[in-house]
Structure formats: structure tokens, C-alpha cells
mmCIF file of C-alpha atoms in Angstrom:
data_model
loop_
_atom_site.group_PDB
_atom_site.id
_atom_site.type_symbol
_atom_site.label_atom_id
_atom_site.label_comp_id
_atom_site.label_asym_id
_atom_site.label_seq_id
_atom_site.Cartn_x
_atom_site.Cartn_y
_atom_site.Cartn_z
ATOM 1 C CA UNK A 1 187.885 75.916 114.541
ATOM 2 C CA UNK A 2 189.268 79.064 116.129
ATOM 3 C CA UNK A 3 191.757 81.572 114.754
ATOM 4 C CA UNK A 4 192.297 85.183 113.848
ATOM 5 C CA UNK A 5 191.436 86.572 110.435
ATOM 6 C CA UNK A 6 193.802 85.145 107.833
ATOM 7 C CA UNK A 7 194.680 82.059 109.868
ATOM 8 C CA UNK A 8 193.386 79.729 107.152
ATOM 9 C CA UNK A 9 190.032 78.698 108.636
ATOM 10 C CA UNK A 10 187.909 79.289 105.543
ATOM 11 C CA UNK A 11 190.544 77.691 103.324
ATOM 12 C CA UNK A 12 190.499 74.547 105.460
ATOM 13 C CA UNK A 13 186.696 74.379 105.347
ATOM 14 C CA UNK A 14 186.727 74.699 101.557
ATOM 15 C CA UNK A 15 189.339 71.939 101.327
ATOM 16 C CA UNK A 16 187.188 69.633 103.454
ATOM 17 C CA UNK A 17 184.184 70.445 101.254
ATOM 18 C CA UNK A 18 186.168 69.778 98.045
ATOM 19 C CA UNK A 19 185.618 73.387 96.949
ATOM 20 C CA UNK A 20 189.397 73.838 96.694
ATOM 21 C CA UNK A 21 191.942 71.302 95.412
ATOM 22 C CA UNK A 22 194.726 70.559 97.917
ATOM 23 C CA UNK A 23 198.310 71.371 96.942
ATOM 24 C CA UNK A 24 199.530 68.474 99.084
ATOM 25 C CA UNK A 25 198.361 66.189 101.866
ATOM 26 C CA UNK A 26 195.152 64.197 102.306
ATOM 27 C CA UNK A 27 191.914 64.538 104.262
ATOM 28 C CA UNK A 28 189.062 62.234 105.295
ATOM 29 C CA UNK A 29 185.536 63.418 105.961
ATOM 30 C CA UNK A 30 182.991 60.938 107.325
ATOM 31 C CA UNK A 31 185.405 58.172 106.420
ATOM 32 C CA UNK A 32 185.733 59.132 102.752
ATOM 33 C CA UNK A 33 187.672 61.445 100.461
ATOM 34 C CA UNK A 34 186.117 64.962 100.440
ATOM 35 C CA UNK A 35 185.576 64.616 96.676
ATOM 36 C CA UNK A 36 183.536 61.426 97.164
ATOM 37 C CA UNK A 37 179.824 61.900 96.365
ATOM 38 C CA UNK A 38 178.922 60.016 99.550
ATOM 39 C CA UNK A 39 180.635 62.711 101.589
ATOM 40 C CA UNK A 40 178.822 65.520 99.805
ATOM 41 C CA UNK A 41 175.421 63.885 100.246
ATOM 42 C CA UNK A 42 175.952 63.721 104.017
ATOM 43 C CA UNK A 43 177.304 67.267 104.444
ATOM 44 C CA UNK A 44 175.650 70.672 104.754
ATOM 45 C CA UNK A 45 177.356 74.040 104.342
ATOM 46 C CA UNK A 46 176.653 77.645 105.274
ATOM 47 C CA UNK A 47 179.342 79.943 103.799
ATOM 48 C CA UNK A 48 180.544 83.090 105.506
ATOM 49 C CA UNK A 49 178.868 85.367 102.985
ATOM 50 C CA UNK A 50 175.900 83.669 101.400
ATOM 51 C CA UNK A 51 174.353 85.515 98.460
ATOM 52 C CA UNK A 52 170.582 85.021 98.261
ATOM 53 C CA UNK A 53 168.500 85.677 95.118
ATOM 54 C CA UNK A 54 166.715 88.860 96.146
ATOM 55 C CA UNK A 55 163.602 88.296 94.045
ATOM 56 C CA UNK A 56 162.741 84.908 95.591
ATOM 57 C CA UNK A 57 160.824 84.075 98.757
ATOM 58 C CA UNK A 58 161.925 81.647 101.470
ATOM 59 C CA UNK A 59 159.820 78.686 100.361
ATOM 60 C CA UNK A 60 160.735 78.919 96.669
ATOM 61 C CA UNK A 61 164.409 79.435 97.540
ATOM 62 C CA UNK A 62 164.518 76.315 99.704
ATOM 63 C CA UNK A 63 162.723 74.282 97.046
ATOM 64 C CA UNK A 64 165.247 75.420 94.448
ATOM 65 C CA UNK A 65 168.203 74.552 96.698
ATOM 66 C CA UNK A 66 166.622 71.224 97.624
ATOM 67 C CA UNK A 67 166.261 70.258 93.974
ATOM 68 C CA UNK A 68 169.925 71.127 93.415
ATOM 69 C CA UNK A 69 170.720 68.789 96.315
ATOM 70 C CA UNK A 70 168.753 65.972 94.700
ATOM 71 C CA UNK A 71 165.962 65.913 97.303
ATOM 72 C CA UNK A 72 162.689 64.747 95.750
ATOM 73 C CA UNK A 73 159.625 66.970 95.626
ATOM 74 C CA UNK A 74 157.473 64.943 98.036
ATOM 75 C CA UNK A 75 160.179 65.105 100.707
ATOM 76 C CA UNK A 76 160.711 68.833 100.178
ATOM 77 C CA UNK A 77 156.981 69.481 100.569
ATOM 78 C CA UNK A 78 157.163 68.125 104.116
ATOM 79 C CA UNK A 79 160.664 69.233 105.029
ATOM 80 C CA UNK A 80 160.575 72.910 104.017
ATOM 81 C CA UNK A 81 157.770 74.001 106.407
ATOM 82 C CA UNK A 82 159.461 72.091 109.239
ATOM 83 C CA UNK A 83 162.810 73.790 108.566
ATOM 84 C CA UNK A 84 161.253 77.256 108.369
ATOM 85 C CA UNK A 85 159.599 76.547 111.714
ATOM 86 C CA UNK A 86 162.929 75.401 113.153
ATOM 87 C CA UNK A 87 164.793 78.564 112.136
ATOM 88 C CA UNK A 88 161.981 80.878 113.231
ATOM 89 C CA UNK A 89 160.692 81.886 109.777
ATOM 90 C CA UNK A 90 157.299 80.158 109.521
ATOM 91 C CA UNK A 91 154.852 81.706 107.079
ATOM 92 C CA UNK A 92 157.343 84.359 105.981
ATOM 93 C CA UNK A 93 156.040 85.929 102.754
ATOM 94 C CA UNK A 94 158.559 88.729 102.132
ATOM 95 C CA UNK A 95 161.032 88.588 99.268
ATOM 96 C CA UNK A 96 164.588 87.905 100.360
ATOM 97 C CA UNK A 97 165.750 91.438 99.572
ATOM 98 C CA UNK A 98 163.653 92.604 102.550
ATOM 99 C CA UNK A 99 165.316 90.164 104.973
ATOM 100 C CA UNK A 100 167.562 91.395 107.738
ATOM 101 C CA UNK A 101 171.068 89.937 108.103
ATOM 102 C CA UNK A 102 169.868 87.694 110.930
ATOM 103 C CA UNK A 103 166.945 86.385 108.871
ATOM 104 C CA UNK A 104 169.278 85.677 105.956
ATOM 105 C CA UNK A 105 171.612 83.681 108.209
ATOM 106 C CA UNK A 106 168.742 81.638 109.613
ATOM 107 C CA UNK A 107 167.445 80.927 106.122
ATOM 108 C CA UNK A 108 170.984 79.923 105.164
ATOM 109 C CA UNK A 109 170.973 77.438 108.027
ATOM 110 C CA UNK A 110 167.696 76.024 106.743
ATOM 111 C CA UNK A 111 169.165 75.436 103.265
ATOM 112 C CA UNK A 112 172.208 73.741 104.825
ATOM 113 C CA UNK A 113 169.823 71.282 106.519
ATOM 114 C CA UNK A 114 167.720 70.439 103.457
ATOM 115 C CA UNK A 115 169.479 67.120 102.781
ATOM 116 C CA UNK A 116 169.440 66.168 106.501
ATOM 117 C CA UNK A 117 173.246 66.131 106.740
ATOM 118 C CA UNK A 118 175.198 64.225 109.357
ATOM 119 C CA UNK A 119 177.877 66.919 109.329
ATOM 120 C CA UNK A 120 177.201 70.637 109.181
ATOM 121 C CA UNK A 121 179.942 73.122 108.183
ATOM 122 C CA UNK A 122 179.268 76.683 109.352
ATOM 123 C CA UNK A 123 181.712 79.428 108.379
ATOM 124 C CA UNK A 124 181.384 82.448 110.716
ATOM 125 C CA UNK A 125 177.581 82.002 111.084
ATOM 126 C CA UNK A 126 177.152 85.037 113.385
ATOM 127 C CA UNK A 127 179.506 87.419 111.557
ATOM 128 C CA UNK A 128 177.925 90.849 111.132
ATOM 129 C CA UNK A 129 174.882 90.109 113.310
ATOM 130 C CA UNK A 130 173.617 92.265 116.154
ATOM 131 C CA UNK A 131 173.528 90.745 119.682
ATOM 132 C CA UNK A 132 169.950 89.506 119.275
ATOM 133 C CA UNK A 133 170.732 87.907 115.914
ATOM 134 C CA UNK A 134 173.793 86.182 117.367
ATOM 135 C CA UNK A 135 171.769 84.768 120.226
ATOM 136 C CA UNK A 136 169.109 83.443 117.846
ATOM 137 C CA UNK A 137 171.716 81.673 115.700
ATOM 138 C CA UNK A 138 173.549 80.309 118.760
ATOM 139 C CA UNK A 139 170.302 78.940 120.190
ATOM 140 C CA UNK A 140 169.680 77.230 116.863
ATOM 141 C CA UNK A 141 173.111 75.622 116.923
ATOM 142 C CA UNK A 142 172.561 74.329 120.449
ATOM 143 C CA UNK A 143 169.216 72.838 119.344
ATOM 144 C CA UNK A 144 170.834 71.163 116.330
ATOM 145 C CA UNK A 145 173.633 69.731 118.462
ATOM 146 C CA UNK A 146 171.102 68.366 120.946
ATOM 147 C CA UNK A 147 169.338 66.734 117.996
ATOM 148 C CA UNK A 148 172.463 64.751 117.089
ATOM 149 C CA UNK A 149 174.038 66.913 114.386
ATOM 150 C CA UNK A 150 177.814 67.195 114.229
ATOM 151 C CA UNK A 151 178.668 70.873 113.765
ATOM 152 C CA UNK A 152 182.004 72.091 112.406
ATOM 153 C CA UNK A 153 181.956 75.708 113.552
ATOM 154 C CA UNK A 154 184.444 78.137 112.091
ATOM 155 C CA UNK A 155 184.724 81.295 114.190
ATOM 156 C CA UNK A 156 186.988 83.807 115.894
ATOM 157 C CA UNK A 157 184.521 84.533 118.727
ATOM 158 C CA UNK A 158 185.628 82.700 121.850
ATOM 159 C CA UNK A 159 182.276 83.195 123.624
ATOM 160 C CA UNK A 160 180.491 81.500 120.739
ATOM 161 C CA UNK A 161 182.870 78.553 120.834
ATOM 162 C CA UNK A 162 182.418 78.100 124.591
ATOM 163 C CA UNK A 163 178.624 77.947 124.317
ATOM 164 C CA UNK A 164 178.360 75.589 121.357
ATOM 165 C CA UNK A 165 181.451 73.408 120.952
ATOM 166 C CA UNK A 166 182.771 70.301 122.732
ATOM 167 C CA UNK A 167 186.272 70.500 121.250
ATOM 168 C CA UNK A 168 188.360 73.416 120.045
ATOM 169 C CA UNK A 169 191.220 73.608 117.550
ATOM 170 C CA UNK A 170 193.257 76.798 117.152
ATOM 171 C CA UNK A 171 194.690 77.451 113.713
ATOM 172 C CA UNK A 172 197.482 79.923 112.974
ATOM 173 C CA UNK A 173 198.946 80.471 109.495
ATOM 174 C CA UNK A 174 197.496 77.173 108.327
ATOM 175 C CA UNK A 175 198.915 75.081 111.184
ATOM 176 C CA UNK A 176 197.231 73.637 114.266
ATOM 177 C CA UNK A 177 198.853 75.222 117.319
ATOM 178 C CA UNK A 178 196.605 73.852 120.062
ATOM 179 C CA UNK A 179 193.532 71.692 120.585
ATOM 180 C CA UNK A 180 191.416 70.545 123.523
ATOM 181 C CA UNK A 181 188.104 71.107 125.302
ATOM 182 C CA UNK A 182 186.791 74.583 126.185
ATOM 183 C CA UNK A 183 187.374 73.759 129.877
ATOM 184 C CA UNK A 184 191.024 72.979 129.170
ATOM 185 C CA UNK A 185 191.461 76.286 127.377
ATOM 186 C CA UNK A 186 189.823 78.209 130.225
ATOM 187 C CA UNK A 187 191.970 76.574 132.914
ATOM 188 C CA UNK A 188 194.398 79.012 134.534
ATOM 189 C CA UNK A 189 197.933 77.729 135.025
ATOM 190 C CA UNK A 190 199.456 80.868 136.520
ATOM 191 C CA UNK A 191 202.405 80.465 134.166
ATOM 192 C CA UNK A 192 203.620 82.834 131.472
ATOM 193 C CA UNK A 193 205.832 82.125 128.509
ATOM 194 C CA UNK A 194 208.031 84.770 126.909
ATOM 195 C CA UNK A 195 209.321 84.395 123.374
ATOM 196 C CA UNK A 196 212.387 86.291 122.220
ATOM 197 C CA UNK A 197 212.115 87.786 118.769
ATOM 198 C CA UNK A 198 214.738 86.689 116.271
ATOM 199 C CA UNK A 199 218.021 88.512 116.805
ATOM 200 C CA UNK A 200 217.345 89.466 120.429
ATOM 201 C CA UNK A 201 218.881 86.297 121.876
ATOM 202 C CA UNK A 202 222.321 87.864 121.597
ATOM 203 C CA UNK A 203 221.308 90.957 123.588
ATOM 204 C CA UNK A 204 221.110 91.255 127.359
ATOM 205 C CA UNK A 205 217.344 90.811 127.246
ATOM 206 C CA UNK A 206 217.065 88.519 130.318
ATOM 207 C CA UNK A 207 218.863 91.174 132.380
ATOM 208 C CA UNK A 208 216.578 93.863 130.989
ATOM 209 C CA UNK A 209 213.536 91.791 131.864
ATOM 210 C CA UNK A 210 214.717 91.224 135.391
ATOM 211 C CA UNK A 211 215.330 94.931 135.843
ATOM 212 C CA UNK A 212 211.965 95.882 134.370
ATOM 213 C CA UNK A 213 209.789 93.199 135.977
ATOM 214 C CA UNK A 214 211.474 92.545 139.334
ATOM 215 C CA UNK A 215 209.122 94.946 141.122
ATOM 216 C CA UNK A 216 206.007 93.149 139.859
ATOM 217 C CA UNK A 217 204.255 90.022 141.130
ATOM 218 C CA UNK A 218 201.977 88.256 138.641
ATOM 219 C CA UNK A 219 198.924 86.160 139.495
ATOM 220 C CA UNK A 220 196.926 83.851 137.224
ATOM 221 C CA UNK A 221 193.394 84.410 135.978
ATOM 222 C CA UNK A 222 193.961 87.820 134.451
ATOM 223 C CA UNK A 223 194.047 89.623 137.834
ATOM 224 C CA UNK A 224 195.685 92.999 138.099
ATOM 225 C CA UNK A 225 199.400 92.975 138.704
ATOM 226 C CA UNK A 226 200.351 93.657 142.317
ATOM 227 C CA UNK A 227 203.407 95.517 143.468
ATOM 228 C CA UNK A 228 205.657 93.978 146.071
ATOM 229 C CA UNK A 229 206.105 95.477 149.491
ATOM 230 C CA UNK A 230 209.448 97.028 148.546
ATOM 231 C CA UNK A 231 207.933 100.082 146.923
ATOM 232 C CA UNK A 232 210.994 102.156 147.741
ATOM 233 C CA UNK A 233 213.226 99.979 145.550
ATOM 234 C CA UNK A 234 214.034 101.683 142.278
ATOM 235 C CA UNK A 235 215.335 100.178 139.063
ATOM 236 C CA UNK A 236 217.091 101.917 136.215
ATOM 237 C CA UNK A 237 214.718 102.764 133.366
ATOM 238 C CA UNK A 238 214.991 100.932 130.067
ATOM 239 C CA UNK A 239 215.239 103.309 127.146
ATOM 240 C CA UNK A 240 213.019 102.527 124.155
ATOM 241 C CA UNK A 241 211.668 99.273 125.679
ATOM 242 C CA UNK A 242 209.676 98.508 122.536
ATOM 243 C CA UNK A 243 212.990 98.005 120.733
ATOM 244 C CA UNK A 244 214.427 95.594 123.285
ATOM 245 C CA UNK A 245 211.714 93.735 125.182
ATOM 246 C CA UNK A 246 210.390 90.547 123.553
ATOM 247 C CA UNK A 247 206.808 89.927 122.614
ATOM 248 C CA UNK A 248 204.975 88.228 125.526
ATOM 249 C CA UNK A 249 202.548 85.423 124.705
#
């Protein structure tokens, strides 16, 4: 799920996790209502800003979270060391207050996997991490996907989406504006669309655009604009263009 800050990504995730009541509409997660206990038992969640109890250590924290999830003690005894190994924190003895941001995120991933979920919700899992921490988390996500986990990744980092996800949905102001595969999003069409701001339709904006852009030739793929051969041709300047030209998309 891709979108700028404030697009509604976290709100949608919380709705799908039954952490927020919907004002209208319905949703289905794993074939059931989000408020159904069967859905919760099969889901894992790593919030954007997870607060860890600073006085605890990794093993005791995971045991505590596992008990809250209803996982029995015998299963936790086997599962916790395996999860700490998976996230790169085996034998870690420090209290959580001494953990770096990257270590905290990896431990958060481990707690999200305690109940062996079929569906994993991750809200900005690499937010605030340094490049090395981001790579470690991304590598973990690729490993989990290869192991058969379905990952619902909420992010605004396009590079992260390209490396991890099979399908992309762009959200803007709570509405889906586009969806498809990463390859479809990266495909260059060589076309540009210009939207006129409200109230400008009555002005001579098309004429202004022709005057301002006639000496340019555009090419797809983000290449630099090239001037035509007629460099001697001059066009009248447009005064205060920011007040007249529409916003290009």
C-alpha cells in the first residue's frame, strides 16, 4: 500500500485489523469480518511506532506477547529461539532500552510472527532506520515471502515496494487511485497528462501552454528535455506563470 503521508494508509490498516470501527462500508480479511476472532488468530501486526517495555529482554518480551496471543508455553519454548534466530537476534541478553532502532524493528517482526500468521500487516517497517537497518528488514521480508507468508506492506518508499511486493495499490485521501504490478508502474508510456486547476478552464491556458512549451520536445523515461532545432524562434514570455499554468501530473 503506497501513498504520501496523510493518504490514509495507517487508517486503512487499523480498519482491517479491527483497531478502528468503520464509519461506513465493509471489509473482508481472510474470508471473514475483521472483527472475527478467526481473522485475528491468523494475522500478525507490526505498528509504525512500536513501544517496547524498556526493562525487559527479548526472550521475556516474546514470551509475554506470545501468552497474550494465546500461544501455549511448550510451543513458545521452541518458537522463540527460532524467531530470534530468524530476525538476527540469537542469544541477545541486553535489555530493550539498549536496542538500536533496527534491533527494535526486527524484534517487532518476531513478535508479529509468534502466532505463525497467514497474513502479516507491516506499517512502515523501515521508517527511521539507517541504510543498513533498512536492508536487514527488507531481506527479512523477502525471506518471509519466500516462506509463504502474505505480507501487507504499508510504505511510502517506492524502492522498498519494488523489492518486496508483487502488487501495488496507491492510496490518496482515502481513495484508491491506481493499482497494478511494480512492472506496470515502472513502464514508460511517453505520455503526459495536464490537469487544469479549478477556475482556470475559462482562461486562455491552452494558448499559454502552447506558447510556453512549443520550443520543447519531451521524451519518456525521465530524460532531459531537448530543445528543437529552431533555437532562433522566440516566444513571448508569460508573466507570473505560477498564477496561470496548471499543475502537471
